[in-house]
CSV table of C-alpha atoms and ligand atoms in Angstrom, one decimal:
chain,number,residue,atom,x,y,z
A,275,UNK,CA,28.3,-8.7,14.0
A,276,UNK,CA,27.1,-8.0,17.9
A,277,UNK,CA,30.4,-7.6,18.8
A,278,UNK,CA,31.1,-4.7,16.7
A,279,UNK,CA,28.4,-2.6,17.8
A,280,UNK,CA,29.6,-0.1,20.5
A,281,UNK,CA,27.0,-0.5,23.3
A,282,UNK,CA,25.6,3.3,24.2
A,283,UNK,CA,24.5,3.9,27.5
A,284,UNK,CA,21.0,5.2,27.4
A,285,UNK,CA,18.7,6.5,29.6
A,286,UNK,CA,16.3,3.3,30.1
A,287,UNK,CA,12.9,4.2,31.3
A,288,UNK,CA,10.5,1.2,30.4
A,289,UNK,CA,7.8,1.1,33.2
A,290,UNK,CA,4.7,0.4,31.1
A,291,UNK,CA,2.8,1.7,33.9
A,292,UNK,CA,4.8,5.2,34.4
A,293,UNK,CA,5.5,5.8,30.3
A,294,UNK,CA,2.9,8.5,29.2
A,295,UNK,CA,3.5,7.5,25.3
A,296,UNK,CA,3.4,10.9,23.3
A,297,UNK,CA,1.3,11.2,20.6
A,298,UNK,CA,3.3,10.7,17.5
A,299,UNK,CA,5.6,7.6,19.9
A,300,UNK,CA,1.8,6.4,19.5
A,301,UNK,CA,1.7,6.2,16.1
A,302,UNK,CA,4.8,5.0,15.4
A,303,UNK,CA,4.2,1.9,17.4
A,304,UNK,CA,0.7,1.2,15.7
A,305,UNK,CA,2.9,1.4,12.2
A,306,UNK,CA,4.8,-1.8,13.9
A,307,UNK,CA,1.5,-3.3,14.9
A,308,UNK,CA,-0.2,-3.1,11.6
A,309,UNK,CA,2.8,-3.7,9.4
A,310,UNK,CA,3.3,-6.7,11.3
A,311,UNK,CA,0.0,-7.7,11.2
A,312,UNK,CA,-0.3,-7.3,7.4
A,313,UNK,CA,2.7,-9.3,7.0
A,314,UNK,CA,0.8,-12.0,9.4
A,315,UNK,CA,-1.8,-12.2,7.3
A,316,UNK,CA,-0.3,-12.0,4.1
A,317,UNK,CA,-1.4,-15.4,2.8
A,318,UNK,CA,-4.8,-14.6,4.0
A,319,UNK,CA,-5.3,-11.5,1.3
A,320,UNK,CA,-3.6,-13.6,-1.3
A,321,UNK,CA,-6.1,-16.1,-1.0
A,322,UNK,CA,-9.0,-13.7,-1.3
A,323,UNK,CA,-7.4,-11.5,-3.9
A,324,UNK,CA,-6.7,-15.1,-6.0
A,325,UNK,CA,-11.0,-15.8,-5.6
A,326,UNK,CA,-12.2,-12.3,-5.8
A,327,UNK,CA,-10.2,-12.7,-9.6
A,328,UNK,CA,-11.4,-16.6,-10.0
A,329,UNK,CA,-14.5,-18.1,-11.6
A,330,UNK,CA,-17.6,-18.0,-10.4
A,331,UNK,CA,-17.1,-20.5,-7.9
A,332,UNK,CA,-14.2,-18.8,-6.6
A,333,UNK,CA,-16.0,-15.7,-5.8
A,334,UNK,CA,-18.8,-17.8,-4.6
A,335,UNK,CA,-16.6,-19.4,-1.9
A,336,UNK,CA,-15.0,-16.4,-0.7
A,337,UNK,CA,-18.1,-14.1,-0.3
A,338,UNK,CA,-19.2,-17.5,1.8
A,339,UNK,CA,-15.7,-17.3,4.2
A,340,UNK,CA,-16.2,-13.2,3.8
A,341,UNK,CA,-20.0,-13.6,5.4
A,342,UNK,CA,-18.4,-15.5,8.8
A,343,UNK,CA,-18.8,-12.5,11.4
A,344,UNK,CA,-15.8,-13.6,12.4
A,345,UNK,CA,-13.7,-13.3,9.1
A,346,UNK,CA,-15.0,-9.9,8.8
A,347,UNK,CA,-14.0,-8.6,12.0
A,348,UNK,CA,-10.5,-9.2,11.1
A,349,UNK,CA,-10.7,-8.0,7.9
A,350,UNK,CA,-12.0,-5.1,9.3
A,351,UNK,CA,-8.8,-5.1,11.6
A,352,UNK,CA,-6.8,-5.5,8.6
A,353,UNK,CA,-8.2,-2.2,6.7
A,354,UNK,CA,-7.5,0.0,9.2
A,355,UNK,CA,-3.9,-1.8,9.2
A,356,UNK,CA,-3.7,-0.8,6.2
A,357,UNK,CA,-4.7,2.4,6.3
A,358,UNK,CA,-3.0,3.5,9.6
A,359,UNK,CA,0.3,2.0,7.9
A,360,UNK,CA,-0.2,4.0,4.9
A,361,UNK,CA,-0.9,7.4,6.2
A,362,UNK,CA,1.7,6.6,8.9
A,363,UNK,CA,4.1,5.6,6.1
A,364,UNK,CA,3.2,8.7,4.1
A,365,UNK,CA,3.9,10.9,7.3
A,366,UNK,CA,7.2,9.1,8.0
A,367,UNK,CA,8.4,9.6,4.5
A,368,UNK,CA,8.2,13.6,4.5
A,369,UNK,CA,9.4,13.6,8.4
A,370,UNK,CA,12.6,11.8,6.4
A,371,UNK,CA,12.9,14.8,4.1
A,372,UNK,CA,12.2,17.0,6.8
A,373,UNK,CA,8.7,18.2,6.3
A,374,UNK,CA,7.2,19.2,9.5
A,375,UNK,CA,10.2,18.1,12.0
A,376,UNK,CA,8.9,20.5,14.4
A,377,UNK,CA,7.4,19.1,17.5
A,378,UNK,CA,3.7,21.1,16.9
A,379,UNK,CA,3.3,20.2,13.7
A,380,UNK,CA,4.8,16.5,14.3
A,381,UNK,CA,2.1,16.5,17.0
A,382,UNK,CA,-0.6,17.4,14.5
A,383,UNK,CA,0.8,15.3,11.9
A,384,UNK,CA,0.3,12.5,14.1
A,385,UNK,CA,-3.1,13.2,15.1
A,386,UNK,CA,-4.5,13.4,11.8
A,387,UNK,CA,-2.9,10.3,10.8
A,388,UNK,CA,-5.0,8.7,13.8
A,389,UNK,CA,-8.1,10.6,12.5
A,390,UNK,CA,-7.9,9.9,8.9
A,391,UNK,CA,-7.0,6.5,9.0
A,392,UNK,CA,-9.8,5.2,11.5
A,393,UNK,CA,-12.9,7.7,9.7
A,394,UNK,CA,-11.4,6.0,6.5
A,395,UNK,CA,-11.7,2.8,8.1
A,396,UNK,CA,-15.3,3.2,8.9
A,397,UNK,CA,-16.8,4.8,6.0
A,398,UNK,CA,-14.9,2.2,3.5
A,399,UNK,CA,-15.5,-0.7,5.8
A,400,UNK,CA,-19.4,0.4,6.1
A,401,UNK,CA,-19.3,0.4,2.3
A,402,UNK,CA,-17.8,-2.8,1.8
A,403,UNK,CA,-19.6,-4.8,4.8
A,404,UNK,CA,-22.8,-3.1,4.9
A,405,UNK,CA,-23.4,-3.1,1.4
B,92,UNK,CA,38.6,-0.1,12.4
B,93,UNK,CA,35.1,0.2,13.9
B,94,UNK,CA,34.4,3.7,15.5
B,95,UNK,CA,31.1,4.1,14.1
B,96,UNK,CA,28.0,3.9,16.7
B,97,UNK,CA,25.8,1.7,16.2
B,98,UNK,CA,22.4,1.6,17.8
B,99,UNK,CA,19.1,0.4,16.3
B,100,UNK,CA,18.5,-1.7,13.4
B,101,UNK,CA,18.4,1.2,10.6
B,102,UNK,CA,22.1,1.0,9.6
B,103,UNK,CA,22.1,-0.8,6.1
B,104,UNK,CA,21.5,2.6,4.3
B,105,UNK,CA,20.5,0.5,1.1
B,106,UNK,CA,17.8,-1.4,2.7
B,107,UNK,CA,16.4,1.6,4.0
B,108,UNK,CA,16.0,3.5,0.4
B,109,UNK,CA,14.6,0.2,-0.8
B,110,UNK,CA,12.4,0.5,2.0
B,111,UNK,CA,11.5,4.4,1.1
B,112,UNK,CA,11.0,3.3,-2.9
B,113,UNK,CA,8.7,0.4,-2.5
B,114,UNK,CA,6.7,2.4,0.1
B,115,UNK,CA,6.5,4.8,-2.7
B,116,UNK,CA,5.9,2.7,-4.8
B,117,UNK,CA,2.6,0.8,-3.1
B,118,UNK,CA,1.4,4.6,-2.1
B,119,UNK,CA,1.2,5.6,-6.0
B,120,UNK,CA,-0.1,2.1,-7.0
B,121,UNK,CA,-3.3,2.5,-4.1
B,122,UNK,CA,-4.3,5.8,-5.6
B,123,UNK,CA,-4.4,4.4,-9.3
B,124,UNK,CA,-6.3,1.5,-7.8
B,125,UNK,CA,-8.8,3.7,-5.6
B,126,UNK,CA,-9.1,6.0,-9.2
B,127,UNK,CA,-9.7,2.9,-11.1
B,128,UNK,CA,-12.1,1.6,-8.9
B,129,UNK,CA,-14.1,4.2,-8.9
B,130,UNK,CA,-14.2,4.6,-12.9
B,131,UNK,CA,-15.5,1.4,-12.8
B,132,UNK,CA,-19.3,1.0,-14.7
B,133,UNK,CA,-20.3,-1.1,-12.2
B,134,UNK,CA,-19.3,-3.0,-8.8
B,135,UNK,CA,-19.8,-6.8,-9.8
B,136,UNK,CA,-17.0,-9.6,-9.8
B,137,UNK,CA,-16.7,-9.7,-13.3
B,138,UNK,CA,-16.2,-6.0,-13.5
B,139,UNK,CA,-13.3,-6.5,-11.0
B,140,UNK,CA,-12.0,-9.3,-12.5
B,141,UNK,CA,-12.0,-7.3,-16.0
B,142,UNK,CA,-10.0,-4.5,-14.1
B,143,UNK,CA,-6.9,-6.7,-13.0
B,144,UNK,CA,-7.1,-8.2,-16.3
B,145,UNK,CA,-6.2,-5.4,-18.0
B,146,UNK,CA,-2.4,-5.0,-19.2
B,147,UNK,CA,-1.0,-2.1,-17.4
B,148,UNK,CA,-3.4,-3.0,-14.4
B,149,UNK,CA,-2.1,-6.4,-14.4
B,150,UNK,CA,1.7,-5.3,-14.7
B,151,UNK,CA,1.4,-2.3,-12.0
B,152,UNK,CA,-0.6,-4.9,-9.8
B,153,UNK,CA,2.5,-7.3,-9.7
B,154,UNK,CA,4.4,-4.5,-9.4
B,155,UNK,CA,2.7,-3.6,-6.6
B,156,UNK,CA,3.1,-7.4,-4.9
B,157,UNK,CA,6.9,-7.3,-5.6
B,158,UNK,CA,7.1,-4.1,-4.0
B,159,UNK,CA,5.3,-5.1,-1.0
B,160,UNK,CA,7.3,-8.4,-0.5
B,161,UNK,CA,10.3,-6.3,-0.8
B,162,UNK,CA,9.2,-3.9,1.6
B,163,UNK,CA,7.5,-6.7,4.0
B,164,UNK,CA,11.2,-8.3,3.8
B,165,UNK,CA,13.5,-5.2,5.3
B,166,UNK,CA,10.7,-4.3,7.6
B,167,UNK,CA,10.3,-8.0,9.3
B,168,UNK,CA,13.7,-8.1,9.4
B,169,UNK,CA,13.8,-4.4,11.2
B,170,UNK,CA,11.3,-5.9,13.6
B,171,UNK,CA,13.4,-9.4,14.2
B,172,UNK,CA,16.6,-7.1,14.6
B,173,UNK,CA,14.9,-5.3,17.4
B,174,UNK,CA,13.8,-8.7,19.1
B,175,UNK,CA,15.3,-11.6,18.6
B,176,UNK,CA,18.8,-11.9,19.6
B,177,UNK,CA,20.5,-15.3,19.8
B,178,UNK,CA,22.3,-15.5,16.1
B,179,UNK,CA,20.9,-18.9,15.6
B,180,UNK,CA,17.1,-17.9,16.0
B,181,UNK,CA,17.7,-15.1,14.2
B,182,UNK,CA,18.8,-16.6,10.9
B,183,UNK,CA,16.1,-19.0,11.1
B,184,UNK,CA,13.4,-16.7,11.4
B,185,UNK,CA,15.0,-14.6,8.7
B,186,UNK,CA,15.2,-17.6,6.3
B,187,UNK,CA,11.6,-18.6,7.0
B,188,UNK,CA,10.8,-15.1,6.1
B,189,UNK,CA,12.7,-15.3,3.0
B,190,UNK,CA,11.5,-18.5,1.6
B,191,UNK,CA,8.0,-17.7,2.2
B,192,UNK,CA,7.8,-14.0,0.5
B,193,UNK,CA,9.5,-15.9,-2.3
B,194,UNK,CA,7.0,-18.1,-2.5
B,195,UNK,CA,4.3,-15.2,-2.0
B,196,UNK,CA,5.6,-13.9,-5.2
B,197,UNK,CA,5.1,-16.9,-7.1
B,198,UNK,CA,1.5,-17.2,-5.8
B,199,UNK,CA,0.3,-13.7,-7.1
B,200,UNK,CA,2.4,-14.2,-10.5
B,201,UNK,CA,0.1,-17.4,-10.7
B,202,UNK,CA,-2.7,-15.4,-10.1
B,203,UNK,CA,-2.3,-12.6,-12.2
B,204,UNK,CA,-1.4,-14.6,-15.0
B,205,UNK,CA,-4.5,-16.8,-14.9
B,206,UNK,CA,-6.8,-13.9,-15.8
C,12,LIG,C1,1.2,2.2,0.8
C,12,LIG,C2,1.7,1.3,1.5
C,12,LIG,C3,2.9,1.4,2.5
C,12,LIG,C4,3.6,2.5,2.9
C,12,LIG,C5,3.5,4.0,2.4
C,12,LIG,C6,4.6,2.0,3.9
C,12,LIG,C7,5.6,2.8,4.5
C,12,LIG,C8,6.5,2.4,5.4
C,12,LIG,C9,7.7,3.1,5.8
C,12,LIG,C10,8.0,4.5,5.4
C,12,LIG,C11,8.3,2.3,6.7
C,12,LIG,C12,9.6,2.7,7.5
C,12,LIG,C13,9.3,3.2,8.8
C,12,LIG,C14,10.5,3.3,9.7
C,12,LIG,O1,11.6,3.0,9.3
C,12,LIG,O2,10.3,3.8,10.8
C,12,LIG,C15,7.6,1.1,6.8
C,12,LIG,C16,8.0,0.0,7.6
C,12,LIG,C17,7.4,-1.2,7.6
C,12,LIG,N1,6.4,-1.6,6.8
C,12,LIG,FE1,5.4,-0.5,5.4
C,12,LIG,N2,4.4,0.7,4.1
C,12,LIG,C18,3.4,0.3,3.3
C,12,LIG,C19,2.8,-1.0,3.2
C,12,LIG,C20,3.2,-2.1,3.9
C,12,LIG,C21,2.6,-3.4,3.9
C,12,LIG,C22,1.5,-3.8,3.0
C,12,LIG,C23,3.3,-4.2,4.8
C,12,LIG,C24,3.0,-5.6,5.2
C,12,LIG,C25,3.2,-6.6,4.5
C,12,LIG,C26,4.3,-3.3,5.4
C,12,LIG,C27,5.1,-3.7,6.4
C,12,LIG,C28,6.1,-3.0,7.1
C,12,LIG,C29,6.9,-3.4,8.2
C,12,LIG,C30,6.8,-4.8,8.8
C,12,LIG,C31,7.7,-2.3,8.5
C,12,LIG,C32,8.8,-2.3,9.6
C,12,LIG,C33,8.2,-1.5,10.8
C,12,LIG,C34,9.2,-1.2,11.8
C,12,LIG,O3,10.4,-1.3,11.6
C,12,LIG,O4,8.7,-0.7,12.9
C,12,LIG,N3,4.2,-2.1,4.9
C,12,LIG,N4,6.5,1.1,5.9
């Protein structure tokens, strides 16, 4: 398989401390983080999803994990994972049928996915968390 | 004869519409589960419990699960293309992947169908 693909010289520039990351190269690299992280975590939100639609007991225990400061703080971590991935995702599906391909509007794009995604995060995760 | 270039991991053309449908998919399902939620009568477990309960919830919620696995699958892979390169590690982490989405699947089937 490696030996097949035709190695292309690129221009490699990979200081961390010299790259200034552009906007939307931001956002695509927090769709890696969180989808990652979602996938990490799966078998956390299956086990919650499983008690939240359990007996009594079941709920009882989660809400008990659920109240762990701890716990919370990374499901709060995981909302906005979710929500940056699917805003992100949504953005990245019109860029693929080339809906605002231009750089200004790719730049906005990309800002409001930041924006939407994190104010979504704290209103839903204030509703959830602080009752 | 090879005379195609190819850089990146984004060259299995099949994997990448799967990709495209079960993001789709999972989008459509999150607005019929925010709408849902909100046409709840009230926010208690049982209410909750009632709405996965319900046959079409129950069938698009699984729907939604398969999707996901199916979409966590091509994009893990994506990631582990980009990463890891010995063959060996590779397959292994691949086959980990594999076997444990599979079993993810099994685990919300169990769930669903316990309601
Ligand atoms: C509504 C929900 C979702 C949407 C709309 C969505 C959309 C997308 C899209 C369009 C891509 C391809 C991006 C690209 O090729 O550059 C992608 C990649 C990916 N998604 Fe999702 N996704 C969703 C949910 C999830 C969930 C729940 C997970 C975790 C289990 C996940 C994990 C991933 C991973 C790991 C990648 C690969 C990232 C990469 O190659 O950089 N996605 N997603």
């Amino acid at each position: 398989m490696s030996d097949t693909t035709i190695k292309k010289p690129r221009p490699k520039h990979l200081d961390l401390k010299v790259i200034r990351l552009p906007l939307p190269g931001f956002v695509s690299i927090l769709h890696r983080v969180s989808g990652a992280g979602l996938f990490l975590m799966l078998p956390v939100l299956l086990w919650l999803f499983g008690s939240s639609v359990g007996g009594p007991e079941a709920v009882a225990q989660a809400k008990s994990v659920v109240a762990n400061p701890l716990v919370k703080l990374v499901l709060f971590g995981l909302l906005w994972a979710y929500l940056h991935h699917f805003c992100a995702g949504i953005r990245f599906l019109l860029l693929d049928m080339h809906k605002g391909l231009d750089l200004p509007t790719a730049r906005k794009s990309a800002g409001a996915v930041l924006v939407v995604s994190l104010t979504l995060t704290v209103l839903i995760g204030a509703k959830i968390f602080l009752g | 004869m090879q005379n195609r270039i190819v850089v990146g991991a984004h060259y299995g053309l099949r994997d990448w519409l799967a990709q495209r449908v079960t993001a789709t998919v999972m989008a459509l399902y999150t607005v019929f589960f925010v709408v849902n939620l909100f046409c709840l009568p009230e926010f208690s477990a049982e209410a909750w419990r009632a709405m996965f309960a319900g046959g079409f919830m129950r069938f698009a919620t699984f729907l939604f699960w398969l999707a996901l696995f199916f979409h966590a699958w091509v994009g893990v892979r994506d990631i582990f293309m980009d990463y890891i390169k010995p063959v060996g590690v590779r397959l292994i982490a691949h086959s980990v992947v594999a076997f444990l989405l599979i079993g993810y699947a099994g685990w919300a089937a169990q769930i669903l169908w316990r309601l």
